[in-house]
mmCIF file of C-alpha atoms in Angstrom:
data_model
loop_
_atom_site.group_PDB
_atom_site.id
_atom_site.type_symbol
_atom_site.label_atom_id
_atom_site.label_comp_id
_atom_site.label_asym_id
_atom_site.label_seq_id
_atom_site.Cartn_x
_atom_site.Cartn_y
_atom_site.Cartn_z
ATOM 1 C CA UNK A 1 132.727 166.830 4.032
ATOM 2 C CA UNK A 2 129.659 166.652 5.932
ATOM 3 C CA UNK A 3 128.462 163.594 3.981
ATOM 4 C CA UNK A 4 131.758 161.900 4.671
ATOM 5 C CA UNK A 5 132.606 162.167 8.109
ATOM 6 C CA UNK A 6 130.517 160.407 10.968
ATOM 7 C CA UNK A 7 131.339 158.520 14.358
ATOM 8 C CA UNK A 8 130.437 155.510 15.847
ATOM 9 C CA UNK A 9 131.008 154.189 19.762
ATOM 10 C CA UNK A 10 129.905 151.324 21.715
ATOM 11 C CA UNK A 11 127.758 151.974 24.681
ATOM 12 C CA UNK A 12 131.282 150.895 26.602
ATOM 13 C CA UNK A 13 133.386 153.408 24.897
ATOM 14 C CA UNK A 14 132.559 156.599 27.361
ATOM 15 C CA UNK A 15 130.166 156.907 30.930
ATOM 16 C CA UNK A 16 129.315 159.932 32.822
ATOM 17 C CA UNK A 17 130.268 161.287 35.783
ATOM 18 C CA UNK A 18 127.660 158.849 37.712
ATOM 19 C CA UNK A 19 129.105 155.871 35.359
ATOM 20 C CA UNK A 20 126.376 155.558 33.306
ATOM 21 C CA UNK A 21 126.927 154.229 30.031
ATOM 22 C CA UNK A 22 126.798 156.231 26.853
ATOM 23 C CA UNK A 23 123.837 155.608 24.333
ATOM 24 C CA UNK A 24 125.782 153.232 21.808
ATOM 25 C CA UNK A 25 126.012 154.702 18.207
ATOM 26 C CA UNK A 26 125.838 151.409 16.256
ATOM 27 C CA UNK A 27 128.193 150.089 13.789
ATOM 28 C CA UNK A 28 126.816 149.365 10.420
ATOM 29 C CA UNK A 29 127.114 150.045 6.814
ATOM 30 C CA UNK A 30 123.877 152.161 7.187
ATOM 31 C CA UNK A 31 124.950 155.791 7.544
ATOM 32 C CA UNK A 32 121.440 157.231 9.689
ATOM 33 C CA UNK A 33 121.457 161.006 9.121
ATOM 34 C CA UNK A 34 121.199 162.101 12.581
ATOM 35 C CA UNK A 35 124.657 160.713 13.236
ATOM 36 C CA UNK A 36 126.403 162.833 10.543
ATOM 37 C CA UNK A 37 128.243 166.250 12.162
ATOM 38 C CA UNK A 38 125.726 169.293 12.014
ATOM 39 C CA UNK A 39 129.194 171.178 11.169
ATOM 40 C CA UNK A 40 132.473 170.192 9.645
ATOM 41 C CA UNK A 41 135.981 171.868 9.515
ATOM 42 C CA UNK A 42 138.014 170.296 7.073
ATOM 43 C CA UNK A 43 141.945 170.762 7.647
ATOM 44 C CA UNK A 44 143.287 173.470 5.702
ATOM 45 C CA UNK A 45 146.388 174.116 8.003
ATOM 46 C CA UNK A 46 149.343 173.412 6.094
ATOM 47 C CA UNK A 47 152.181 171.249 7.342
ATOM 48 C CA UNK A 48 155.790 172.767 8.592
ATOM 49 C CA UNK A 49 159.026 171.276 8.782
ATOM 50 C CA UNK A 50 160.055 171.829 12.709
ATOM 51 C CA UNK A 51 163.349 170.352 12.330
ATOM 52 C CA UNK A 52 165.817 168.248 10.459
ATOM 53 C CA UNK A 53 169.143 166.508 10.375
ATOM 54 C CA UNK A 54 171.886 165.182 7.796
ATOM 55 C CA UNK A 55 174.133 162.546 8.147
ATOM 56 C CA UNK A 56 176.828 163.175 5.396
ATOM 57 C CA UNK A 57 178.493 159.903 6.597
ATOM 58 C CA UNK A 58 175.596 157.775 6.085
ATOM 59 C CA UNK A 59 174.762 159.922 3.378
ATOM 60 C CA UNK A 60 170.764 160.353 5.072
ATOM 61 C CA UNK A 61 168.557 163.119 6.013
ATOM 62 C CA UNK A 62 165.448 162.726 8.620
ATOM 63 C CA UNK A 63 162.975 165.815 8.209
ATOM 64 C CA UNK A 64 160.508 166.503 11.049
ATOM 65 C CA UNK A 65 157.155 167.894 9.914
ATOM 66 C CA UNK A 66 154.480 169.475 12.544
ATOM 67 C CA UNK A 67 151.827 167.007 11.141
ATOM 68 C CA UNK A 68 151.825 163.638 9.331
ATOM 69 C CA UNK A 69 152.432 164.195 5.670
ATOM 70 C CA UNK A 70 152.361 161.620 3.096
ATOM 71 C CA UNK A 71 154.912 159.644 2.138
ATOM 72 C CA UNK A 72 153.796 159.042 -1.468
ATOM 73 C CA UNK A 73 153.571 163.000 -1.991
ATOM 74 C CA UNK A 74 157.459 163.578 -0.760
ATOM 75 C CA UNK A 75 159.532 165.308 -3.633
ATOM 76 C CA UNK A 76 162.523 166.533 -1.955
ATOM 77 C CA UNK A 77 164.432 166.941 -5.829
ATOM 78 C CA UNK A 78 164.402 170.468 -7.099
ATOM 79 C CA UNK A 79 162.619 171.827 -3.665
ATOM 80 C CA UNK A 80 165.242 171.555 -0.656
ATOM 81 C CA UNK A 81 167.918 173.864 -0.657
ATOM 82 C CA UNK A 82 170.679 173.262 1.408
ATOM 83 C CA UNK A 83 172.847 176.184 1.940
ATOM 84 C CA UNK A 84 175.635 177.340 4.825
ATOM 85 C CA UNK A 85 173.854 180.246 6.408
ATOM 86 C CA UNK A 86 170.442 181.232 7.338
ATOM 87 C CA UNK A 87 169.763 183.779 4.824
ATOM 88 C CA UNK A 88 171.146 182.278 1.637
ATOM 89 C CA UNK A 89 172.177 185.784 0.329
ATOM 90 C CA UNK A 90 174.950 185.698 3.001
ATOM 91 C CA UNK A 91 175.182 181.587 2.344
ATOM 92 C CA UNK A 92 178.844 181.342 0.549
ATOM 93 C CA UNK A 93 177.623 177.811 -0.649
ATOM 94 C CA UNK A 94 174.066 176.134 -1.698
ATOM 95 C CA UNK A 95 172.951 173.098 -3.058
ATOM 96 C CA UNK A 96 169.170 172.234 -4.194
ATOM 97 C CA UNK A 97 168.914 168.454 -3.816
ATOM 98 C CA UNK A 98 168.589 167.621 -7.838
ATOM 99 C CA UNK A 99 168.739 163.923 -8.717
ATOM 100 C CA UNK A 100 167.574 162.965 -4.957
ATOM 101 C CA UNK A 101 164.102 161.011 -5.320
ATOM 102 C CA UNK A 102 162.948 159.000 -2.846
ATOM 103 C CA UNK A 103 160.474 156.054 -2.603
ATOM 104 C CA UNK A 104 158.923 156.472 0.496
ATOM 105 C CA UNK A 105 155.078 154.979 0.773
ATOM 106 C CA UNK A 106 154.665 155.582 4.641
ATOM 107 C CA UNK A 107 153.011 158.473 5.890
ATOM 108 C CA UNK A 108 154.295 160.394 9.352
ATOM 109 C CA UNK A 109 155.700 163.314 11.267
ATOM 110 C CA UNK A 110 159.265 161.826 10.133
ATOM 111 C CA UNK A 111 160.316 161.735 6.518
ATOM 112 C CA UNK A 112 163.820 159.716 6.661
ATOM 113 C CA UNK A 113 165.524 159.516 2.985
ATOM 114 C CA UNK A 114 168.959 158.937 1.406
ATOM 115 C CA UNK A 115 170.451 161.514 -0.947
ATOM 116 C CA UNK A 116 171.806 160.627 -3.990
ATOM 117 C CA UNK A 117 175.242 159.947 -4.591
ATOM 118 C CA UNK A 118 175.540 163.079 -7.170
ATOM 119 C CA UNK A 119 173.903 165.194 -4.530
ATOM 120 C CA UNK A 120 176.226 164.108 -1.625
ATOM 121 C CA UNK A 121 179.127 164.727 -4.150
ATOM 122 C CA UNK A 122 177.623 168.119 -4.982
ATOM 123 C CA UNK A 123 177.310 168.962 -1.081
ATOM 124 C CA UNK A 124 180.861 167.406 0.079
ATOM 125 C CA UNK A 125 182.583 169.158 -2.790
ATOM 126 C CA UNK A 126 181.405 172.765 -1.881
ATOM 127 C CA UNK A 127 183.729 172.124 1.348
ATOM 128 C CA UNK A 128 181.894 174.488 3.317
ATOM 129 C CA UNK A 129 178.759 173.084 3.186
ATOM 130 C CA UNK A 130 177.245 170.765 5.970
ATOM 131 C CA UNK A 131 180.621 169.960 7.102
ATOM 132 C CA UNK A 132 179.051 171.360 11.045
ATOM 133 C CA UNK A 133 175.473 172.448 12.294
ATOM 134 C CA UNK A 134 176.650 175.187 11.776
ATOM 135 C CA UNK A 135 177.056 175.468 8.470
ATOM 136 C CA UNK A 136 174.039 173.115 7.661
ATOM 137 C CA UNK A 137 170.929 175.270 7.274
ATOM 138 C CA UNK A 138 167.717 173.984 4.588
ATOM 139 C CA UNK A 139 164.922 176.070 3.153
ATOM 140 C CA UNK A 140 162.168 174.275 1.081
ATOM 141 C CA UNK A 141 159.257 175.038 -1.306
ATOM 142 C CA UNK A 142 155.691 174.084 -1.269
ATOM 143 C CA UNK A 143 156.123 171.208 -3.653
ATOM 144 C CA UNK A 144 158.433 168.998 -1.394
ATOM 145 C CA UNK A 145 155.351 167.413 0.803
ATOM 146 C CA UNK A 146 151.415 167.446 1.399
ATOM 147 C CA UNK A 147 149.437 166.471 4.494
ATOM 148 C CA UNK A 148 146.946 163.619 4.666
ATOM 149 C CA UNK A 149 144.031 165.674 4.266
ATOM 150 C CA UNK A 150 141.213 164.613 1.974
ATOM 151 C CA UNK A 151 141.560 167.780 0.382
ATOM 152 C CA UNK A 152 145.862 167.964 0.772
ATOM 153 C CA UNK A 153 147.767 171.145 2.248
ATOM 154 C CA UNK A 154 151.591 172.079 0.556
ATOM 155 C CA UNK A 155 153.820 172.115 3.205
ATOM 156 C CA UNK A 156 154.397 175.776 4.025
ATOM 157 C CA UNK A 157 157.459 177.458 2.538
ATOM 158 C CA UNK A 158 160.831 178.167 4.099
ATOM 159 C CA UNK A 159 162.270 181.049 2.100
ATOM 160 C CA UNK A 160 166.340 181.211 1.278
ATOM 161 C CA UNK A 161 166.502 184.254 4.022
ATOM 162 C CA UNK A 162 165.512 182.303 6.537
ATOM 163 C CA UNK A 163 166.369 178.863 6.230
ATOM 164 C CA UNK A 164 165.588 176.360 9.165
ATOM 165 C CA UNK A 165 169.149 175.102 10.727
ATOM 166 C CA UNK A 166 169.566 171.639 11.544
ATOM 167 C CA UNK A 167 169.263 169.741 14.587
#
């Protein structure tokens, strides 16, 4: 919000083009109105996962979000679907991740997790199921992650017919 959102420099933090110093905004616990933004655009772009990969040895995945998302808001149980094709309709297996719930309190671009073991089973037993890339293909629901903004954005859908393939 307006109210909430200010900046502050030293007169060492920027110069012009004849190297004169910038007119310091001072540091202090005394927010001085003309300071505050005369406009403010709060974030309402919600985040995307870009890429991903599985490690069925290791039994790990590493999603790859456009923006930092926060860690404490990652639910992958019950909202990642992995399935063999791109358009799950066509996809002769799927799993949705169901007993997988991580504990992960770091926010980032980079959401690395293990599955759980009944979730690996699930996956390895379908036998035609992220045994390859390319048969390893994930579509998600707005529920698995949020941003970090103060007012949060769902991490944009990836529908069943047209899941994301992994790296």
């Amino acid at each position: 919000t307006l109210l909430s959102c200010w900046v502050r420099f030293s007169s060492t933090a920027f110069a012009d083009v004849q190297g004169n110093a910038v007119v310091a905004v001072p540091f202090s616990s005394i927010i001085d109105v003309k300071y505050v933004p005369t406009t403010f655009v709060p974030d309402t772009t919600a985040p995307a996962l870009v890429a991903f990969a599985i490690d069925m040895t290791a039994s790990t995945m590493s999603l790859t979000f456009s923006e930092p998302v926060k860690g404490i808001s990652f639910r992958p149980q019950n909202t990642l679907t992995l399935q063999s094709a791109s358009n799950q309709s066509a996809a002769s297996q799927s799993v949705t991740l169901a007993s997988t719930v991580p504990s992960i309190s770091t926010n980032g671009l980079v959401m690395n997790f293990s599955l759980a073991t009944a979730d690996v089973i699930l996956i390895k037993a379908s036998g035609q199921l992220a045994t390859s890339v390319g048969n390893t293909f994930a579509s998600i629901t707005t529920g698995l992650v949020t941003d970090l903004a103060s007012s949060p954005n769902s991490v944009a859908a990836i529908s069943t017919g047209a899941a994301l393939q992994a790296l």
